[in-house]
Coordinates of C-alpha atoms in Angstrom, one line a residue:
M1032 CA -0.1 -0.1 0.0
A1033 CA 1.4 3.4 -0.8
M1034 CA 2.5 5.8 2.3
A1035 CA -0.2 8.3 1.5
S1036 CA -3.0 5.8 1.2
L1037 CA -1.8 4.1 4.5
A1038 CA -2.0 7.4 6.2
R1039 CA -5.5 8.1 5.0
R1040 CA -6.6 4.6 5.9
K1041 CA -5.1 5.3 9.6
V1042 CA -6.7 8.7 10.0
Y1043 CA -10.0 7.2 8.6
L1044 CA -9.9 4.5 11.2
L1045 CA -9.3 7.1 14.0
T1046 CA -11.9 9.4 12.8
R1047 CA -14.7 6.5 12.6
N1048 CA -17.2 6.3 15.4
L1049 CA -16.1 9.5 17.1
S1050 CA -18.9 12.1 18.2
N1051 CA -18.4 15.9 18.0
S1052 CA -17.9 16.0 21.9
P1053 CA -14.8 18.0 23.1
A1054 CA -13.6 14.8 24.9
D1055 CA -13.5 12.9 21.6
S1056 CA -12.0 15.8 19.7
L1057 CA -9.0 15.9 22.3
R1058 CA -8.8 12.2 21.9
F1059 CA -8.6 12.2 18.3
S1060 CA -5.9 15.0 18.3
L1061 CA -3.8 13.3 20.7
S1062 CA -4.2 10.2 18.9
L1063 CA -3.3 11.8 15.3
A1064 CA -0.3 13.6 17.0
R1065 CA 1.2 10.2 18.2
F1066 CA 0.6 8.6 14.7
S1067 CA 2.2 11.4 13.0
R1068 CA 5.3 11.2 15.2
G1069 CA 5.6 7.5 14.7
F1070 CA 5.1 8.0 11.0
A1071 CA 7.8 10.7 10.8
S1072 CA 10.1 8.6 12.7
A1073 CA 10.0 5.7 10.2
G1074 CA 10.7 8.0 7.3
S1075 CA 13.7 9.3 6.2
D1076 CA 15.4 9.8 9.3
E1077 CA 15.4 6.0 10.1
N1078 CA 17.4 3.1 8.5
D1079 CA 16.9 -0.2 8.1
V1080 CA 20.5 -1.1 9.0
V1081 CA 22.9 0.8 10.8
V1082 CA 26.5 -0.5 10.9
I1083 CA 29.1 0.9 13.4
G1084 CA 32.4 0.3 11.9
G1085 CA 33.7 0.4 8.3
G1086 CA 36.4 -2.4 8.1
P1087 CA 36.2 -5.6 6.1
G1088 CA 33.1 -6.9 8.0
G1089 CA 31.4 -3.3 8.4
Y1090 CA 31.5 -2.1 4.7
V1091 CA 30.8 -5.4 3.3
A1092 CA 27.7 -5.7 5.6
A1093 CA 26.7 -2.3 4.6
I1094 CA 26.9 -2.9 0.8
K1095 CA 25.0 -6.3 1.1
A1096 CA 22.3 -4.6 3.0
A1097 CA 22.1 -1.8 0.7
Q1098 CA 22.1 -4.5 -2.3
L1099 CA 19.1 -6.4 -0.6
G1100 CA 17.1 -3.2 -0.7
L1101 CA 17.6 -2.0 3.0
K1102 CA 18.1 1.6 3.8
T1103 CA 21.8 1.8 5.3
T1104 CA 24.1 4.0 6.8
C1105 CA 27.7 3.1 7.9
I1106 CA 29.5 4.9 10.7
E1107 CA 33.4 4.9 10.8
K1108 CA 35.6 6.8 13.0
R1109 CA 38.9 6.6 11.2
G1110 CA 37.5 8.8 8.4
T1111 CA 38.8 6.6 5.8
L1112 CA 37.0 3.0 4.9
G1113 CA 38.7 -0.5 5.3
G1114 CA 39.4 -0.6 9.0
T1115 CA 42.7 -1.8 10.3
C1116 CA 42.9 -4.5 7.7
L1117 CA 43.1 -2.0 4.6
N1118 CA 44.7 1.2 6.5
V1119 CA 47.2 -0.3 8.7
G1120 CA 47.1 -4.2 8.6
C1121 CA 46.5 -6.6 5.7
I1122 CA 47.0 -4.6 2.6
P1123 CA 50.1 -2.2 3.7
S1124 CA 51.8 -5.2 5.3
K1125 CA 51.3 -7.2 2.0
A1126 CA 52.6 -4.4 -0.1
L1127 CA 55.7 -4.2 2.1
L1128 CA 56.1 -8.2 1.9
H1129 CA 56.0 -7.9 -1.8
S1130 CA 58.6 -5.1 -2.2
S1131 CA 60.9 -6.6 0.4
H1132 CA 60.6 -9.9 -1.4
M1133 CA 61.3 -8.3 -4.8
Y1134 CA 64.6 -6.5 -3.3
H1135 CA 65.4 -9.9 -1.6
E1136 CA 65.1 -11.9 -4.7
A1137 CA 67.3 -9.2 -6.7
K1138 CA 70.0 -9.1 -4.3
H1139 CA 70.1 -13.0 -3.7
S1140 CA 68.2 -14.9 -6.6
F1141 CA 68.5 -13.0 -9.9
P1142 CA 72.3 -13.9 -10.6
S1143 CA 71.3 -17.5 -10.8
H1144 CA 68.6 -16.7 -13.4
G1145 CA 71.1 -14.9 -15.4
V1146 CA 70.0 -11.2 -14.3
K1147 CA 72.9 -9.3 -13.1
F1148 CA 73.0 -5.7 -11.7
S1149 CA 76.0 -3.8 -10.6
S1150 CA 74.2 -2.8 -7.4
V1151 CA 70.9 -3.3 -5.6
E1152 CA 69.7 -0.7 -3.3
V1153 CA 66.6 -0.1 -1.1
D1154 CA 64.6 3.3 -1.4
L1155 CA 62.6 3.2 1.6
P1156 CA 60.8 6.3 1.0
A1157 CA 59.6 5.0 -2.4
M1158 CA 58.6 1.7 -1.0
M1159 CA 56.4 3.5 1.6
A1160 CA 55.0 5.6 -1.1
Q1161 CA 54.0 2.6 -3.2
K1162 CA 52.4 1.0 -0.1
D1163 CA 50.4 4.2 0.8
K1164 CA 49.3 4.6 -2.9
A1165 CA 48.0 1.0 -2.9
V1166 CA 46.2 2.0 0.4
G1167 CA 44.8 5.2 -0.7
N1168 CA 43.3 3.8 -4.1
L1169 CA 41.6 0.9 -2.4
T1170 CA 40.0 3.2 0.4
K1171 CA 38.5 5.4 -2.2
G1172 CA 37.4 2.6 -4.1
I1173 CA 35.3 1.4 -1.2
E1174 CA 33.9 5.0 -0.8
G1175 CA 33.0 4.4 -4.6
L1176 CA 31.1 1.2 -3.7
F1177 CA 29.3 3.2 -1.2
K1178 CA 27.8 5.6 -3.7
K1179 CA 27.2 3.0 -6.2
N1180 CA 25.0 1.1 -3.9
K1181 CA 23.5 4.1 -2.2
V1182 CA 25.2 3.5 1.2
N1183 CA 25.0 6.6 3.7
Y1184 CA 28.6 7.1 5.0
V1185 CA 28.9 9.0 8.4
K1186 CA 32.5 9.8 9.4
G1187 CA 32.8 9.6 13.3
Y1188 CA 32.6 7.9 16.6
G1189 CA 29.4 6.0 17.1
K1190 CA 28.3 4.6 20.5
L1191 CA 24.8 3.2 21.3
I1192 CA 22.3 5.2 23.3
S1193 CA 19.4 2.8 22.9
P1194 CA 18.9 -0.4 21.0
M1195 CA 17.9 1.4 17.8
E1196 CA 19.9 4.9 18.1
V1197 CA 23.4 5.5 17.6
S1198 CA 25.1 8.9 18.8
V1199 CA 27.9 9.9 16.6
D1200 CA 30.7 12.5 17.3
T1201 CA 31.5 13.5 13.9
L1202 CA 35.1 14.3 12.6
D1203 CA 33.7 17.8 11.8
G1204 CA 32.9 18.4 15.5
E1205 CA 29.1 17.9 15.3
N1206 CA 27.0 15.4 16.8
A1207 CA 24.3 13.6 15.5
V1208 CA 21.6 10.7 16.3
V1209 CA 21.6 7.8 13.6
K1210 CA 18.2 5.8 14.0
G1211 CA 18.0 2.1 12.7
K1212 CA 15.6 -0.8 13.0
H1213 CA 18.8 -3.1 12.9
I1214 CA 22.3 -2.1 14.4
I1215 CA 25.3 -3.9 13.5
I1216 CA 28.6 -3.6 15.7
A1217 CA 31.5 -4.3 13.4
T1218 CA 34.2 -2.3 15.3
G1219 CA 37.2 -4.7 15.0
S1220 CA 40.1 -5.3 17.2
D1221 CA 43.1 -3.3 18.5
V1222 CA 46.5 -4.4 19.4
K1223 CA 47.0 -6.3 22.5
S1224 CA 49.3 -4.6 24.9
L1225 CA 51.8 -6.3 27.3
P1226 CA 51.9 -5.6 31.1
G1227 CA 54.8 -2.9 31.6
V1228 CA 55.5 -2.3 27.8
T1229 CA 54.3 1.2 26.6
I1230 CA 53.9 1.3 22.7
D1231 CA 55.1 4.9 21.6
E1232 CA 55.3 3.9 17.9
K1233 CA 58.8 5.1 17.9
K1234 CA 61.0 2.7 19.4
I1235 CA 58.4 0.4 20.7
V1236 CA 55.9 0.0 18.0
S1237 CA 52.8 -1.9 17.2
S1238 CA 51.9 -3.4 13.7
T1239 CA 50.9 -0.1 12.8
G1240 CA 54.4 1.7 13.6
A1241 CA 56.1 -1.1 11.9
L1242 CA 54.6 -0.4 8.7
A1243 CA 55.8 3.2 8.8
L1244 CA 59.5 3.1 10.0
K1245 CA 61.6 5.6 8.6
E1246 CA 64.8 3.8 8.6
I1247 CA 65.6 0.2 8.4
P1248 CA 66.4 -1.1 12.1
K1249 CA 70.0 -2.8 12.5
K1250 CA 68.4 -5.0 15.2
L1251 CA 64.6 -5.6 15.4
V1252 CA 63.1 -7.7 18.1
V1253 CA 59.6 -9.1 17.7
I1254 CA 57.5 -10.1 20.7
G1255 CA 55.0 -12.7 19.6
A1256 CA 55.4 -15.6 17.0
G1257 CA 52.2 -15.3 15.5
Y1258 CA 51.1 -14.3 11.9
I1259 CA 51.6 -10.6 12.1
G1260 CA 54.8 -10.8 14.0
L1261 CA 56.6 -13.4 11.4
E1262 CA 55.3 -11.3 8.6
M1263 CA 56.7 -8.0 9.7
G1264 CA 59.8 -9.8 10.9
S1265 CA 60.3 -10.9 7.2
V1266 CA 59.8 -7.5 5.7
W1267 CA 62.5 -5.9 7.6
G1268 CA 64.7 -9.1 7.9
R1269 CA 64.8 -9.0 3.9
L1270 CA 65.6 -5.4 3.8
G1271 CA 68.5 -6.2 6.4
S1272 CA 67.7 -6.1 9.9
E1273 CA 68.9 -8.5 12.4
V1274 CA 65.5 -10.2 13.7
T1275 CA 64.9 -11.8 16.8
V1276 CA 61.4 -13.2 17.7
V1277 CA 60.8 -13.7 21.3
E1278 CA 57.7 -16.1 22.1
F1279 CA 56.2 -17.2 25.4
A1280 CA 54.9 -20.4 23.9
P1281 CA 57.1 -23.4 23.0
E1282 CA 56.5 -23.1 19.3
I1283 CA 55.7 -20.6 16.8
V1284 CA 52.0 -20.1 15.3
P1285 CA 50.6 -22.5 17.8
T1286 CA 47.5 -23.1 15.9
M1287 CA 49.2 -24.5 12.9
D1288 CA 49.9 -28.2 12.2
G1289 CA 52.8 -29.4 14.0
E1290 CA 54.7 -30.9 11.1
I1291 CA 54.0 -28.1 8.8
R1292 CA 55.1 -25.5 11.8
K1293 CA 58.5 -27.3 12.4
Q1294 CA 59.3 -27.2 8.4
F1295 CA 58.1 -23.4 8.4
Q1296 CA 60.4 -22.2 11.7
R1297 CA 63.3 -24.1 9.8
S1298 CA 62.6 -22.1 6.7
L1299 CA 62.6 -18.9 8.6
E1300 CA 65.8 -19.8 10.3
K1301 CA 67.5 -20.3 7.0
Q1302 CA 66.5 -16.6 6.1
K1303 CA 68.4 -15.8 9.4
M1304 CA 65.4 -15.0 11.6
K1305 CA 66.4 -16.1 15.1
F1306 CA 63.9 -17.4 17.7
M1307 CA 63.8 -17.4 21.5
L1308 CA 60.9 -19.8 22.4
K1309 CA 59.4 -20.5 25.8
T1310 CA 60.8 -17.0 26.7
K1311 CA 59.0 -14.1 28.8
V1312 CA 59.5 -10.2 28.3
V1313 CA 59.5 -9.0 31.9
G1314 CA 60.8 -5.6 31.2
V1315 CA 61.5 -3.0 28.5
D1316 CA 63.7 0.2 28.7
P1317 CA 63.5 2.7 25.9
S1318 CA 65.5 5.3 27.9
G1319 CA 68.8 4.9 25.9
D1320 CA 69.7 5.2 22.3
G1321 CA 67.7 1.8 21.5
V1322 CA 65.6 -0.6 23.8
K1323 CA 66.8 -2.9 26.3
L1324 CA 64.6 -5.9 27.1
T1325 CA 64.7 -8.1 30.1
L1326 CA 63.9 -11.7 29.5
E1327 CA 63.4 -14.8 31.7
P1328 CA 62.4 -18.6 30.8
A1329 CA 58.6 -18.7 30.6
E1330 CA 58.7 -21.3 33.6
G1331 CA 60.9 -19.1 35.4
G1332 CA 64.7 -18.7 36.1
E1333 CA 67.7 -16.5 35.3
K1334 CA 67.1 -13.3 33.7
T1335 CA 69.0 -12.1 30.5
T1336 CA 69.0 -8.9 28.5
L1337 CA 68.4 -8.4 24.9
E1338 CA 69.2 -5.0 23.0
A1339 CA 67.1 -3.7 19.9
D1340 CA 66.9 -0.6 17.9
I1341 CA 63.1 -1.4 17.4
V1342 CA 60.8 -3.6 19.4
L1343 CA 57.7 -4.7 17.8
V1344 CA 54.8 -5.7 20.0
S1345 CA 52.9 -8.6 18.2
A1346 CA 51.4 -10.3 21.0
G1347 CA 47.8 -10.8 19.5
R1348 CA 44.6 -8.6 19.2
T1349 CA 41.9 -7.7 21.5
P1350 CA 38.1 -6.8 20.6
F1351 CA 37.4 -3.1 20.1
T1352 CA 34.3 -2.8 22.2
A1353 CA 35.0 0.1 24.9
G1354 CA 33.2 3.2 24.5
L1355 CA 30.5 1.9 22.4
G1356 CA 27.8 2.0 25.1
L1357 CA 27.2 -1.8 25.5
E1358 CA 26.8 -1.8 29.0
K1359 CA 24.1 1.1 28.8
I1360 CA 22.1 -1.1 26.8
G1361 CA 22.7 -4.3 28.3
V1362 CA 24.6 -6.2 25.6
E1363 CA 26.3 -9.4 27.0
T1364 CA 30.2 -10.0 26.6
D1365 CA 32.3 -12.7 27.7
K1366 CA 35.6 -12.3 29.8
A1367 CA 37.7 -11.6 27.0
G1368 CA 35.4 -8.7 26.1
R1369 CA 34.1 -10.3 23.0
I1370 CA 30.2 -9.6 22.4
L1371 CA 27.9 -12.7 22.5
V1372 CA 26.0 -13.7 19.6
N1373 CA 23.8 -16.5 18.5
E1374 CA 23.7 -18.3 15.2
R1375 CA 22.2 -15.4 13.6
F1376 CA 24.7 -12.9 14.8
A1377 CA 21.8 -11.4 17.1
T1378 CA 23.0 -10.2 20.8
N1379 CA 20.7 -10.6 23.7
V1380 CA 19.4 -7.1 22.8
P1381 CA 16.8 -7.1 20.3
S1382 CA 17.8 -5.2 17.1
V1383 CA 21.7 -5.3 17.9
Y1384 CA 24.0 -7.5 16.2
A1385 CA 27.7 -8.0 16.2
I1386 CA 30.1 -9.6 13.6
G1387 CA 33.9 -9.9 13.0
D1388 CA 36.6 -9.6 15.4
V1389 CA 34.1 -8.4 18.4
I1390 CA 32.7 -11.9 18.4
P1391 CA 34.1 -15.2 19.1
G1392 CA 35.8 -16.8 16.2
P1393 CA 39.1 -16.3 14.0
M1394 CA 40.2 -12.8 14.1
L1395 CA 40.7 -12.6 10.2
A1396 CA 39.4 -10.1 7.5
H1397 CA 37.6 -12.6 5.4
K1398 CA 35.9 -14.2 8.2
A1399 CA 34.5 -10.8 9.3
E1400 CA 33.3 -10.4 5.5
E1401 CA 31.5 -13.6 5.6
D1402 CA 30.2 -12.7 9.1
G1403 CA 28.8 -9.2 7.5
V1404 CA 27.0 -11.0 4.7
A1405 CA 25.3 -13.7 6.7
C1406 CA 24.1 -11.3 9.3
V1407 CA 22.7 -9.2 6.6
E1408 CA 21.0 -11.8 5.0
F1409 CA 19.1 -13.1 8.3
I1410 CA 18.1 -9.5 8.9
A1411 CA 16.5 -9.3 5.4
G1412 CA 14.7 -12.7 6.2
K1413 CA 17.1 -14.9 4.1
H1414 CA 19.4 -17.8 5.2
G1415 CA 23.1 -16.8 6.0
H1416 CA 25.7 -19.3 7.1
V1417 CA 29.4 -19.0 8.2
D1418 CA 31.4 -22.5 9.2
Y1419 CA 34.4 -21.3 11.3
D1420 CA 35.9 -24.7 10.8
K1421 CA 36.2 -24.0 7.3
V1422 CA 37.8 -20.8 7.2
P1423 CA 41.5 -20.7 5.6
G1424 CA 44.2 -19.1 7.3
V1425 CA 47.5 -17.7 5.6
V1426 CA 50.9 -16.5 6.7
Y1427 CA 52.1 -14.3 4.0
T1428 CA 55.8 -14.8 4.3
H1429 CA 58.0 -16.5 1.6
P1430 CA 57.2 -19.5 1.6
E1431 CA 53.6 -18.7 2.4
V1432 CA 51.7 -21.0 4.9
A1433 CA 48.0 -21.9 4.2
S1434 CA 45.7 -24.2 5.9
V1435 CA 42.0 -24.9 6.0
G1436 CA 40.3 -27.6 8.2
K1437 CA 41.8 -29.4 11.0
T1438 CA 45.4 -30.2 12.0
E1439 CA 46.8 -33.7 12.5
E1440 CA 47.0 -32.9 16.3
Q1441 CA 43.3 -31.8 16.4
V1442 CA 42.1 -35.1 14.6
K1443 CA 44.3 -37.2 16.9
K1444 CA 42.7 -35.5 20.0
E1445 CA 39.1 -36.1 18.5
G1446 CA 39.8 -39.8 18.1
V1447 CA 39.2 -39.9 14.5
S1448 CA 40.9 -42.7 12.4
Y1449 CA 42.5 -40.9 9.5
R1450 CA 45.3 -41.1 6.4
V1451 CA 47.6 -38.5 5.5
G1452 CA 49.1 -37.7 2.3
K1453 CA 52.1 -35.6 1.5
F1454 CA 53.9 -34.2 -1.5
P1455 CA 57.1 -32.3 -1.7
F1456 CA 57.4 -29.1 -3.9
L1457 CA 61.1 -30.5 -4.7
A1458 CA 59.2 -33.2 -6.8
N1459 CA 56.9 -30.6 -8.5
S1460 CA 58.1 -29.5 -12.0
R1461 CA 57.1 -26.0 -11.9
A1462 CA 58.5 -25.4 -8.6
K1463 CA 61.8 -27.0 -9.9
A1464 CA 61.7 -24.9 -13.3
I1465 CA 61.3 -21.5 -11.4
D1466 CA 63.8 -22.7 -8.8
D1467 CA 61.5 -22.1 -5.9
A1468 CA 60.7 -25.6 -4.6
E1469 CA 60.8 -25.2 -0.8
G1470 CA 57.6 -26.6 1.0
I1471 CA 55.1 -29.6 0.9
V1472 CA 51.3 -30.1 0.7
K1473 CA 49.7 -32.3 3.6
V1474 CA 46.2 -33.7 3.1
I1475 CA 44.2 -35.3 6.2
A1476 CA 41.3 -37.5 5.5
D1477 CA 39.0 -39.9 7.2
K1478 CA 40.2 -43.3 7.1
D1479 CA 36.7 -44.9 6.2
S1480 CA 35.0 -42.4 4.3
D1481 CA 38.1 -40.5 2.6
K1482 CA 36.3 -37.2 3.4
I1483 CA 39.1 -34.4 3.5
L1484 CA 39.5 -33.1 7.1
G1485 CA 42.3 -30.8 6.8
V1486 CA 44.8 -29.4 4.0
H1487 CA 47.9 -27.8 4.9
I1488 CA 50.4 -26.2 2.4
M1489 CA 53.8 -24.5 2.6
A1490 CA 55.0 -23.1 -0.6
P1491 CA 55.2 -19.7 -2.7
N1492 CA 51.7 -18.5 -3.3
A1493 CA 50.1 -21.3 -1.0
G1494 CA 47.5 -18.5 -0.1
E1495 CA 46.3 -18.9 -3.7
L1496 CA 46.7 -22.7 -3.8
I1497 CA 44.8 -23.4 -0.6
H1498 CA 41.3 -22.2 -2.1
E1499 CA 40.9 -25.3 -4.3
A1500 CA 41.1 -27.4 -0.7
V1501 CA 38.6 -24.8 0.8
L1502 CA 36.2 -25.3 -1.9
A1503 CA 36.5 -29.3 -1.5
I1504 CA 36.1 -29.1 2.3
N1505 CA 32.9 -27.1 2.0
Y1506 CA 31.3 -29.7 -0.3
D1507 CA 32.6 -32.6 1.9
A1508 CA 34.8 -34.0 -1.0
A1509 CA 37.1 -37.0 -0.7
S1510 CA 40.8 -36.9 -1.3
E1511 CA 40.0 -39.1 -4.4
D1512 CA 37.9 -36.4 -5.9
I1513 CA 40.7 -33.8 -5.9
A1514 CA 43.1 -36.5 -7.1
R1515 CA 40.8 -37.5 -10.0
V1516 CA 40.6 -33.8 -11.2
C1517 CA 42.7 -32.9 -14.2
H1518 CA 45.2 -30.3 -13.1
A1519 CA 47.2 -28.2 -15.8
H1520 CA 50.8 -28.8 -16.4
P1521 CA 53.2 -27.6 -15.2
T1522 CA 51.4 -25.9 -12.2
M1523 CA 52.3 -25.6 -8.5
S1524 CA 48.7 -26.9 -7.9
E1525 CA 49.6 -30.3 -8.9
A1526 CA 51.3 -30.6 -5.7
L1527 CA 47.9 -30.7 -4.1
K1528 CA 46.6 -33.5 -6.7
E1529 CA 49.7 -35.4 -5.8
A1530 CA 49.0 -35.3 -2.0
A1531 CA 45.6 -36.3 -2.6
M1532 CA 46.6 -39.1 -4.7
A1533 CA 49.1 -40.1 -1.8
T1534 CA 46.3 -39.9 0.6
Y1535 CA 43.8 -42.4 -0.9
D1536 CA 46.4 -44.4 -3.2
K1537 CA 49.8 -43.4 -4.3
P1538 CA 51.4 -40.5 -6.0
I1539 CA 52.7 -40.6 -9.4
H1540 CA 55.8 -38.2 -9.2
I1541 CA 57.4 -39.6 -5.8

C-alpha cells in the first residue's frame, strides 16, 4: 500500500465512530499527533540497518544490506574506510612483503637466473610511497562502492544510546543521532598490550608503527611469533635487519599443524630469523639510544637482556568494544570482552547484532566479511551461514603457509581414524623450473570415508593454492575427488593433486 494511502486509511480508522464532543475531539487530536510522530520516525530519518565500523566486516555488511534493498548507514571513526585491515594491516603489510621480497630476490636470486646488476639498493621512501598509494586507491574504491550502492557514510565515533539509536561525534566536531531498526556492531579489534610495555610507535611499535618506520633498524626484536609478527619480521629481515622473535609459547604459530610448523620455522631460520621460544619479556627499557629488554624463561629462571633498535609488540589482538555503550543498553560480553551472539549474529538485545573480531571466532578479515554478509541476509529474512571450521588461514611470508580444516593434532585428539598424504614441492616440475621448490602439501582425510578433514600447504603462493582445498572441504569432498581432477601441467597446484593421490592411494611423481 502506498504511504499516502496508508496514512489516509489510519486517519479514517481514528475518526470513525467519533462523536463531536470536546473529549472525543481531544482524544482524536492526541491520537493523530502520536500517529504523526510515529510515521515521521519511520521516514527518511530512520534506517533499516546501521553499521558501526567500516572495516572488512562493516563495509561489506553495509554494501550487502543496500544490495538487498535495505536503507543503510555506515559509521566509521577513522575517516577512511577499510578498517585496520586496509589502512594499517593486511593491505599495507602485503605491499611491503611484496616489495621487500622483490628486493631480496634481486639481491640473492636474480644472478642464478642470469639477471645481473652492478648494485641493488633499497629506496625506503619509495617503497613506503607505493604502499600508501595502494592503500589510498583501495579506500577511495570502497567509498565509490558506497556511492554506487547508495550506502550513507557518516565519519565519526558512534556509540549506542538505545537499541535503535547511535550517537555519533562526527569528525567535523558535530553530533548526530542515527536511527536504525537493526544495528550491527563491526568495530574490529585493537593491538593487545603487554604489562609494563608502553607502545610509543617510535622505538616500541605495534604493527601500525612497523609499517611506517623511517629507517631500516639494525636490530629488530619481535614479541610474539604469530602471523603478524612473522610477516613484519620477514619484511624488515629481507631489508637487512637482524630479527629476533621472542615467544612465550614453546612453538611458533601454535594453531598451525605441527609438522608444517617445524618445516616453516626451519625455513625462517634459513632466512636468518632467530627464535627465542618459551621466553617471557619481563621488562622493556627505552631510555637509551635503543631498547633494552629483560627476559626470563617462561617457567621462571635466570634473567637475561637483549638489545634492539626497534621492538615490535605483536602479542595478538583484542576486541574493540570500549566506549560503544554496550553496558548502557545491556549487551552481554564474555571475559575476553567479545560480544556474545547466537547463530544469527544477534545479541541478547533485540535489534542489535555483532560481527567480525568483536565476536568469538577467528580474527580474520575474510571471516568478518562472511559474517557481515550472513548477518545482513538474516536481517533481510534470508538464510546466512559461516562455518568457522572451514575458514582458511594464511601466513604471507615466503614461502607462505596456508591451511583449512583440522590439523593432525586436532584429528588425533578427537579420536578420528585418518590417513595422511604428503607431496614435496621438490618433486613438482613447475617449482623446480622456477627454482622455488621449498615446501610441502599435506592432506588429512577420514580413513573410512576418505572425506577431507584438513589441508596444509607451505609453498610460494600457498594462499592462492589453498582455495581448491577450501572448496573441496566445503562440499565434503574426498581426497580421491581432488586426485581425479585434471590439473594443468606444469603448475604448482599439481602438488595438491599428488598429495591427494598419496592420501587415498599412491602419488605418481615420487
